[in-house]
DNA sequence: TTGAAAGCGCTAACAC
DNA sequence: GTGTTAGCGCTTTCAA
């Protein structure tokens, strides 16, 4: 059996409450008593039972992170950032994978095991704006992503429109006029695809470049295969273009691959930019220009906001927070260094 | 306040123990009573408090997975597989990132919060064989990876030697004789690098191909940048070779990139194979041949063994389990399909 | 400054 | 079949 407060108290010759006081750094403990208790703790190798503490105190020191899948690099890097940010505050992270399915996402919200943690950082993919009212749970929630904006949760999101506008402007700045888009979603207004398309159009309009729908590749999921497929189609249709804006890095890499197979030089013939600033964009050939959406900032902000909400559930009204972004220009738009 | 067993019992007009019986599917409950209780549960929206259950029953339904970093694709895919396997058994997964540092790895083993879970799946990087005795905790451990073989924990590992031998044989089979190695660790015997080098040498020897140390690139960490660097050096040294075995996919991709920049055709001039079968190997240009080390099997086996050990801590002697592997031949060794 | 008592919500023995 | 009793190990409240 593991040693308990009682065992420590017995060895130290004090009441078990005093031991508790020492462990929790309560002020009213005489130094000599404290020392005696600490010696006993060390002697017995005592470790507090966090489950019991959690039951009594009502909070566990754990939070849940719900993401579609860790095998998708974007979510792996997000999870990494969230775990690091949580760790810095002494929190552990429990991960639920939802596959991005609506039912599974709802299930996670309702699951009793969510209550094993003090709060939820939730990155939905299946749920949409119409489900906003369903995004509630027995713990505070911080919402991530672009699927739902009208919920009653705190929401941390990247600047999709502005980021996409900046990416497009970057392509215009290097003299490109016919910019193909890979990753649009038919009819979507909000959601990453809708917002990024909006940013793209805004940039064109601001520079007086006409919008041409034949340059826009619509598709379902943002898998690399779809990026490749879309680029195949664009090439086959014989559409002329001198740049590609992939709505995420994965799509951009799929597109790059097809362009290279087709003998197009990047960026000489076609410049390519992505979105997300995945680690791997630093290592592709050529390295991929992209938009850094502020992932670390997203993670740290989410943790901060969640902790505040856990502390004061009836605190300020739900906040809508946008992180800062930046365009990262690499070889796929600038060419190789001389 | 959340509703408790008592509230449900009161509404249903039974004792709270009966409610507990219903929830835990105990047999001795009359159907009518059961129905009444279930109605009360539904009416009140009762959800069991898992923390209390956990305190009382001594197990939490959570396990901990400790890995270096999720931003490394190998560990992201491993974590994905472990979470999915755990989910299938009704377990949640708590993730600790260690950065692969020895101190942090020891800290995780000793941390009281490990006890919030029922067991640990541990993939160390900083700890080594000499630390085997330190790999103990207050919960059962299943060890992953190639750092420690002599601990007293169950150990699930891939067939490194055999996999590397098979990869090398694949290169020999397609007629390559001078196979460069990227990722060796100076003086290492066990550990992924040591084992894979052994497999490489065994394959050469079996075919009567002389081993040439000038073909072997030694390095520190297996980052893509190091793969690129190693390949630069090999090219600069003017060593002749017609194939490259990257000790993981990341190294192989770094190497591929440098080869392509140098104008070498893959696989016509140089064939390339990696190790790990990361998702992204399907999408590189060319697609990367690699060794599938059986990641899903590793995850499922680890969960299965851990659950057994949780159930019967003094069960069978610690097991050493190897998963099945396979060589996945893609364009980087076979060339493009006609 | 320290101690005693109560109880978080649940499960496991055992009695009825 | 159902209820009673006793804690799991801890924090909290209040008294000494």
XYZ file of C-alpha atoms in Angstrom, chain B residues 25-338:
314
model
C -24.587 -3.525 -14.580
C -24.765 -5.732 -11.555
C -27.018 -8.685 -12.223
C -29.192 -8.644 -9.158
C -31.581 -5.859 -9.986
C -35.213 -6.437 -10.850
C -36.021 -5.168 -14.349
C -38.748 -2.846 -13.101
C -36.415 -1.321 -10.539
C -33.727 -0.980 -13.147
C -36.127 0.805 -15.460
C -37.209 3.169 -12.697
C -33.607 3.981 -11.857
C -32.718 4.527 -15.483
C -35.637 6.879 -15.872
C -34.404 8.867 -12.883
C -30.887 8.948 -14.313
C -32.185 10.279 -17.597
C -34.456 12.781 -15.902
C -31.696 14.244 -13.800
C -29.037 13.943 -16.472
C -26.908 12.128 -13.969
C -23.272 11.460 -14.840
C -21.064 9.425 -12.542
C -18.202 11.211 -10.874
C -15.215 9.329 -12.196
C -12.859 10.873 -9.690
C -14.822 9.449 -6.800
C -15.096 6.108 -8.528
C -11.412 6.196 -9.163
C -10.559 6.977 -5.553
C -12.725 4.191 -4.318
C -11.943 1.538 -6.875
C -8.257 2.266 -7.182
C -8.210 2.640 -10.955
C -8.967 5.595 -13.141
C -9.478 4.329 -16.671
C -6.663 6.595 -17.805
C -3.141 5.721 -18.846
C -0.149 7.958 -19.403
C 1.875 8.049 -22.582
C 5.300 9.646 -22.263
C 7.034 10.582 -25.495
C 9.749 13.072 -26.422
C 7.716 15.513 -28.527
C 4.536 15.341 -30.554
C 5.965 17.668 -33.172
C 8.216 14.818 -34.263
C 6.059 12.963 -36.768
C 7.098 9.546 -35.547
C 5.821 10.232 -32.063
C 2.707 11.985 -33.298
C 1.779 8.912 -35.284
C 2.667 6.677 -32.360
C 0.501 8.748 -30.022
C -2.349 8.663 -32.517
C -2.125 4.877 -32.646
C -1.885 4.540 -28.859
C -4.873 6.815 -28.266
C -6.940 4.890 -30.795
C -5.975 1.558 -29.269
C -6.725 2.857 -25.773
C -10.039 4.290 -26.871
C -11.052 0.876 -28.149
C -10.687 -0.386 -24.583
C -12.432 2.567 -22.989
C -9.221 4.146 -21.747
C -8.234 7.796 -22.028
C -4.668 8.871 -22.576
C -2.762 11.527 -20.745
C 0.319 12.722 -22.596
C 3.597 13.813 -21.085
C 6.292 15.302 -23.297
C 9.831 14.668 -22.130
C 11.868 16.334 -24.894
C 13.882 13.142 -24.746
C 15.827 14.529 -21.799
C 17.050 12.093 -19.165
C 16.177 14.266 -16.168
C 12.719 14.988 -17.423
C 12.148 11.320 -18.130
C 13.084 10.421 -14.572
C 10.856 13.213 -13.321
C 7.884 11.753 -15.180
C 8.520 8.357 -13.596
C 8.526 9.891 -10.131
C 5.770 12.430 -10.603
C 2.746 11.988 -8.337
C 0.467 12.740 -11.232
C 1.500 9.527 -12.898
C -0.681 7.939 -10.229
C -3.690 9.728 -11.662
C -3.450 7.053 -14.339
C -3.357 3.292 -14.076
C -0.260 2.670 -16.118
C 2.463 4.163 -18.278
C 3.525 3.607 -21.846
C 6.998 4.999 -21.892
C 9.125 5.819 -24.867
C 12.440 7.054 -23.468
C 15.214 8.691 -25.414
C 17.476 10.173 -22.767
C 17.609 7.158 -20.492
C 19.858 4.319 -21.544
C 20.653 0.735 -20.675
C 22.593 1.843 -17.615
C 19.413 3.413 -16.234
C 17.381 0.225 -16.584
C 16.991 -0.154 -12.843
C 15.509 3.343 -12.560
C 12.596 2.509 -14.815
C 10.051 1.841 -12.104
C 7.017 3.748 -10.962
C 3.953 3.377 -8.805
C 2.064 2.065 -11.809
C 2.864 -0.694 -14.301
C 5.063 0.376 -17.202
C 5.278 -0.826 -20.758
C 8.508 0.258 -22.307
C 8.774 1.190 -25.975
C 11.770 1.760 -28.175
C 15.346 0.594 -28.277
C 17.012 2.441 -25.463
C 16.526 -0.069 -22.661
C 16.281 -3.825 -22.925
C 17.209 -5.038 -19.457
C 14.549 -3.386 -17.343
C 11.991 -5.327 -15.392
C 9.113 -3.933 -17.463
C 7.228 -5.408 -20.339
C 8.869 -4.175 -23.518
C 7.378 -3.802 -26.977
C 9.790 -3.089 -29.744
C 10.151 -3.241 -33.474
C 12.532 -5.599 -35.236
C 15.275 -3.106 -35.907
C 17.992 -5.471 -36.995
C 15.725 -7.540 -39.198
C 13.997 -4.472 -40.630
C 17.294 -2.819 -41.472
C 18.576 -6.034 -42.968
C 15.469 -6.288 -45.127
C 15.808 -2.670 -46.258
C 19.410 -3.254 -47.196
C 18.550 -6.483 -48.982
C 15.918 -4.601 -50.936
C 18.583 -2.193 -52.164
C 20.911 -5.095 -53.006
C 18.040 -6.823 -54.786
C 17.609 -3.912 -57.154
C 21.280 -4.152 -58.013
C 22.869 -1.568 -55.731
C 26.298 -2.316 -54.326
C 27.537 0.857 -52.671
C 24.940 1.723 -50.069
C 25.545 4.836 -48.025
C 24.127 4.972 -44.502
C 22.758 8.137 -42.959
C 22.194 8.251 -39.212
C 24.769 6.029 -37.537
C 25.731 6.812 -33.957
C 29.408 6.510 -33.134
C 30.054 3.497 -30.943
C 26.398 2.664 -30.337
C 25.526 -0.999 -30.083
C 21.941 -1.048 -28.945
C 19.621 1.867 -29.623
C 17.897 2.265 -32.966
C 21.044 3.441 -34.733
C 23.228 0.651 -33.424
C 20.699 -2.051 -34.228
C 19.933 -0.747 -37.690
C 23.622 -0.529 -38.511
C 23.942 -4.125 -37.392
C 21.131 -5.156 -39.726
C 22.783 -3.273 -42.554
C 26.096 -5.033 -41.970
C 24.443 -8.405 -41.695
C 22.769 -7.940 -45.057
C 26.017 -6.935 -46.726
C 27.875 -9.824 -45.214
C 25.218 -12.338 -46.216
C 25.603 -11.207 -49.810
C 29.361 -10.953 -49.725
C 29.400 -7.199 -50.226
C 32.309 -5.605 -48.351
C 31.490 -3.118 -45.578
C 33.035 0.297 -46.171
C 33.039 2.694 -43.255
C 33.539 5.678 -45.546
C 29.949 5.131 -46.697
C 28.591 5.578 -43.192
C 27.548 9.036 -42.006
C 27.668 9.439 -38.248
C 25.707 12.172 -36.522
C 23.834 13.228 -33.416
C 20.101 13.676 -33.555
C 17.934 12.356 -36.332
C 16.672 15.677 -37.631
C 16.013 16.349 -41.270
C 18.731 18.953 -41.232
C 21.240 16.340 -40.154
C 20.179 14.078 -42.995
C 20.814 16.916 -45.395
C 24.139 17.772 -43.785
C 25.347 14.198 -43.891
C 24.500 13.932 -47.555
C 26.343 17.167 -48.290
C 29.411 15.750 -46.630
C 29.235 12.463 -48.476
C 28.981 14.304 -51.781
C 31.803 16.635 -50.893
C 34.049 13.801 -49.824
C 33.538 12.405 -53.296
C 32.521 8.989 -52.028
C 30.828 6.943 -54.696
C 27.522 5.320 -53.898
C 24.391 4.213 -55.704
C 21.967 3.974 -52.816
C 21.198 5.562 -49.458
C 19.708 3.939 -46.396
C 18.366 6.632 -44.085
C 17.952 5.247 -40.585
C 14.630 7.009 -40.424
C 12.310 8.631 -42.938
C 13.160 12.134 -41.825
C 16.849 11.602 -42.481
C 16.059 9.967 -45.800
C 13.982 12.963 -46.839
C 16.725 15.373 -45.833
C 19.157 13.304 -47.861
C 16.811 13.141 -50.851
C 16.525 16.850 -50.898
C 20.276 17.360 -51.098
C 20.647 14.684 -53.757
C 18.030 16.397 -55.875
C 19.678 19.774 -55.454
C 22.916 18.158 -56.547
C 21.199 16.923 -59.691
C 21.202 13.231 -58.843
C 18.167 11.356 -60.091
C 16.248 9.186 -57.659
C 16.230 6.244 -58.018
C 18.066 6.158 -61.388
C 21.366 7.448 -60.010
C 20.747 6.865 -56.338
C 18.048 4.762 -54.727
C 16.823 5.858 -51.298
C 15.087 3.996 -48.523
C 14.038 5.160 -45.076
C 12.619 3.590 -41.932
C 9.352 4.225 -40.045
C 6.718 4.455 -42.773
C 5.566 7.906 -41.782
C 2.385 9.106 -43.457
C 4.320 11.733 -45.355
C 6.517 9.187 -47.135
C 3.514 8.489 -49.369
C 3.568 12.059 -50.579
C 7.154 13.079 -51.066
C 8.603 13.443 -54.516
C 9.473 10.725 -55.273
C 7.460 8.706 -52.774
C 9.850 7.192 -50.277
C 10.483 3.485 -49.884
C 10.715 2.599 -46.227
C 10.296 -0.037 -43.536
C 6.917 -0.246 -41.859
C 7.837 -1.155 -38.302
C 4.277 -2.109 -37.339
C 3.264 0.991 -35.465
C -0.371 0.026 -35.015
C 0.693 -3.339 -33.738
C 3.107 -1.684 -31.309
C 0.322 0.498 -29.947
C -2.220 -2.279 -29.671
C 0.246 -4.668 -28.113
C 1.399 -2.067 -25.618
C -2.174 -1.388 -24.544
C -2.999 -5.065 -24.296
C 0.092 -5.898 -22.260
C -0.394 -2.864 -20.040
C -3.992 -3.790 -19.311
C -2.971 -7.298 -18.382
C -0.297 -5.971 -16.096
C -2.703 -3.531 -14.475
C -5.091 -6.384 -13.844
C -2.417 -8.748 -12.585
C 0.614 -6.808 -11.393
C 2.293 -10.005 -10.278
C 1.424 -11.845 -13.443
C 3.912 -13.480 -15.792
C 7.533 -12.386 -15.959
C 8.149 -9.234 -18.009
C 7.818 -9.950 -21.687
C 9.961 -8.841 -24.579
C 7.706 -8.511 -27.608
C 8.715 -7.756 -31.187
C 6.236 -6.617 -33.777
C 6.184 -7.625 -37.407
C 7.670 -5.334 -40.018
C 7.592 -5.065 -43.782
C 9.519 -3.301 -46.487
C 7.338 -0.834 -48.366
C 8.830 -0.326 -51.808
C 7.901 2.974 -53.425
C 9.271 5.223 -56.149
C 12.544 6.088 -54.426
C 13.771 2.561 -55.048
C 11.532 1.264 -57.815
C 11.096 4.353 -59.938
C 7.830 5.702 -61.262
C 5.169 3.375 -62.524
C 5.235 3.094 -66.328
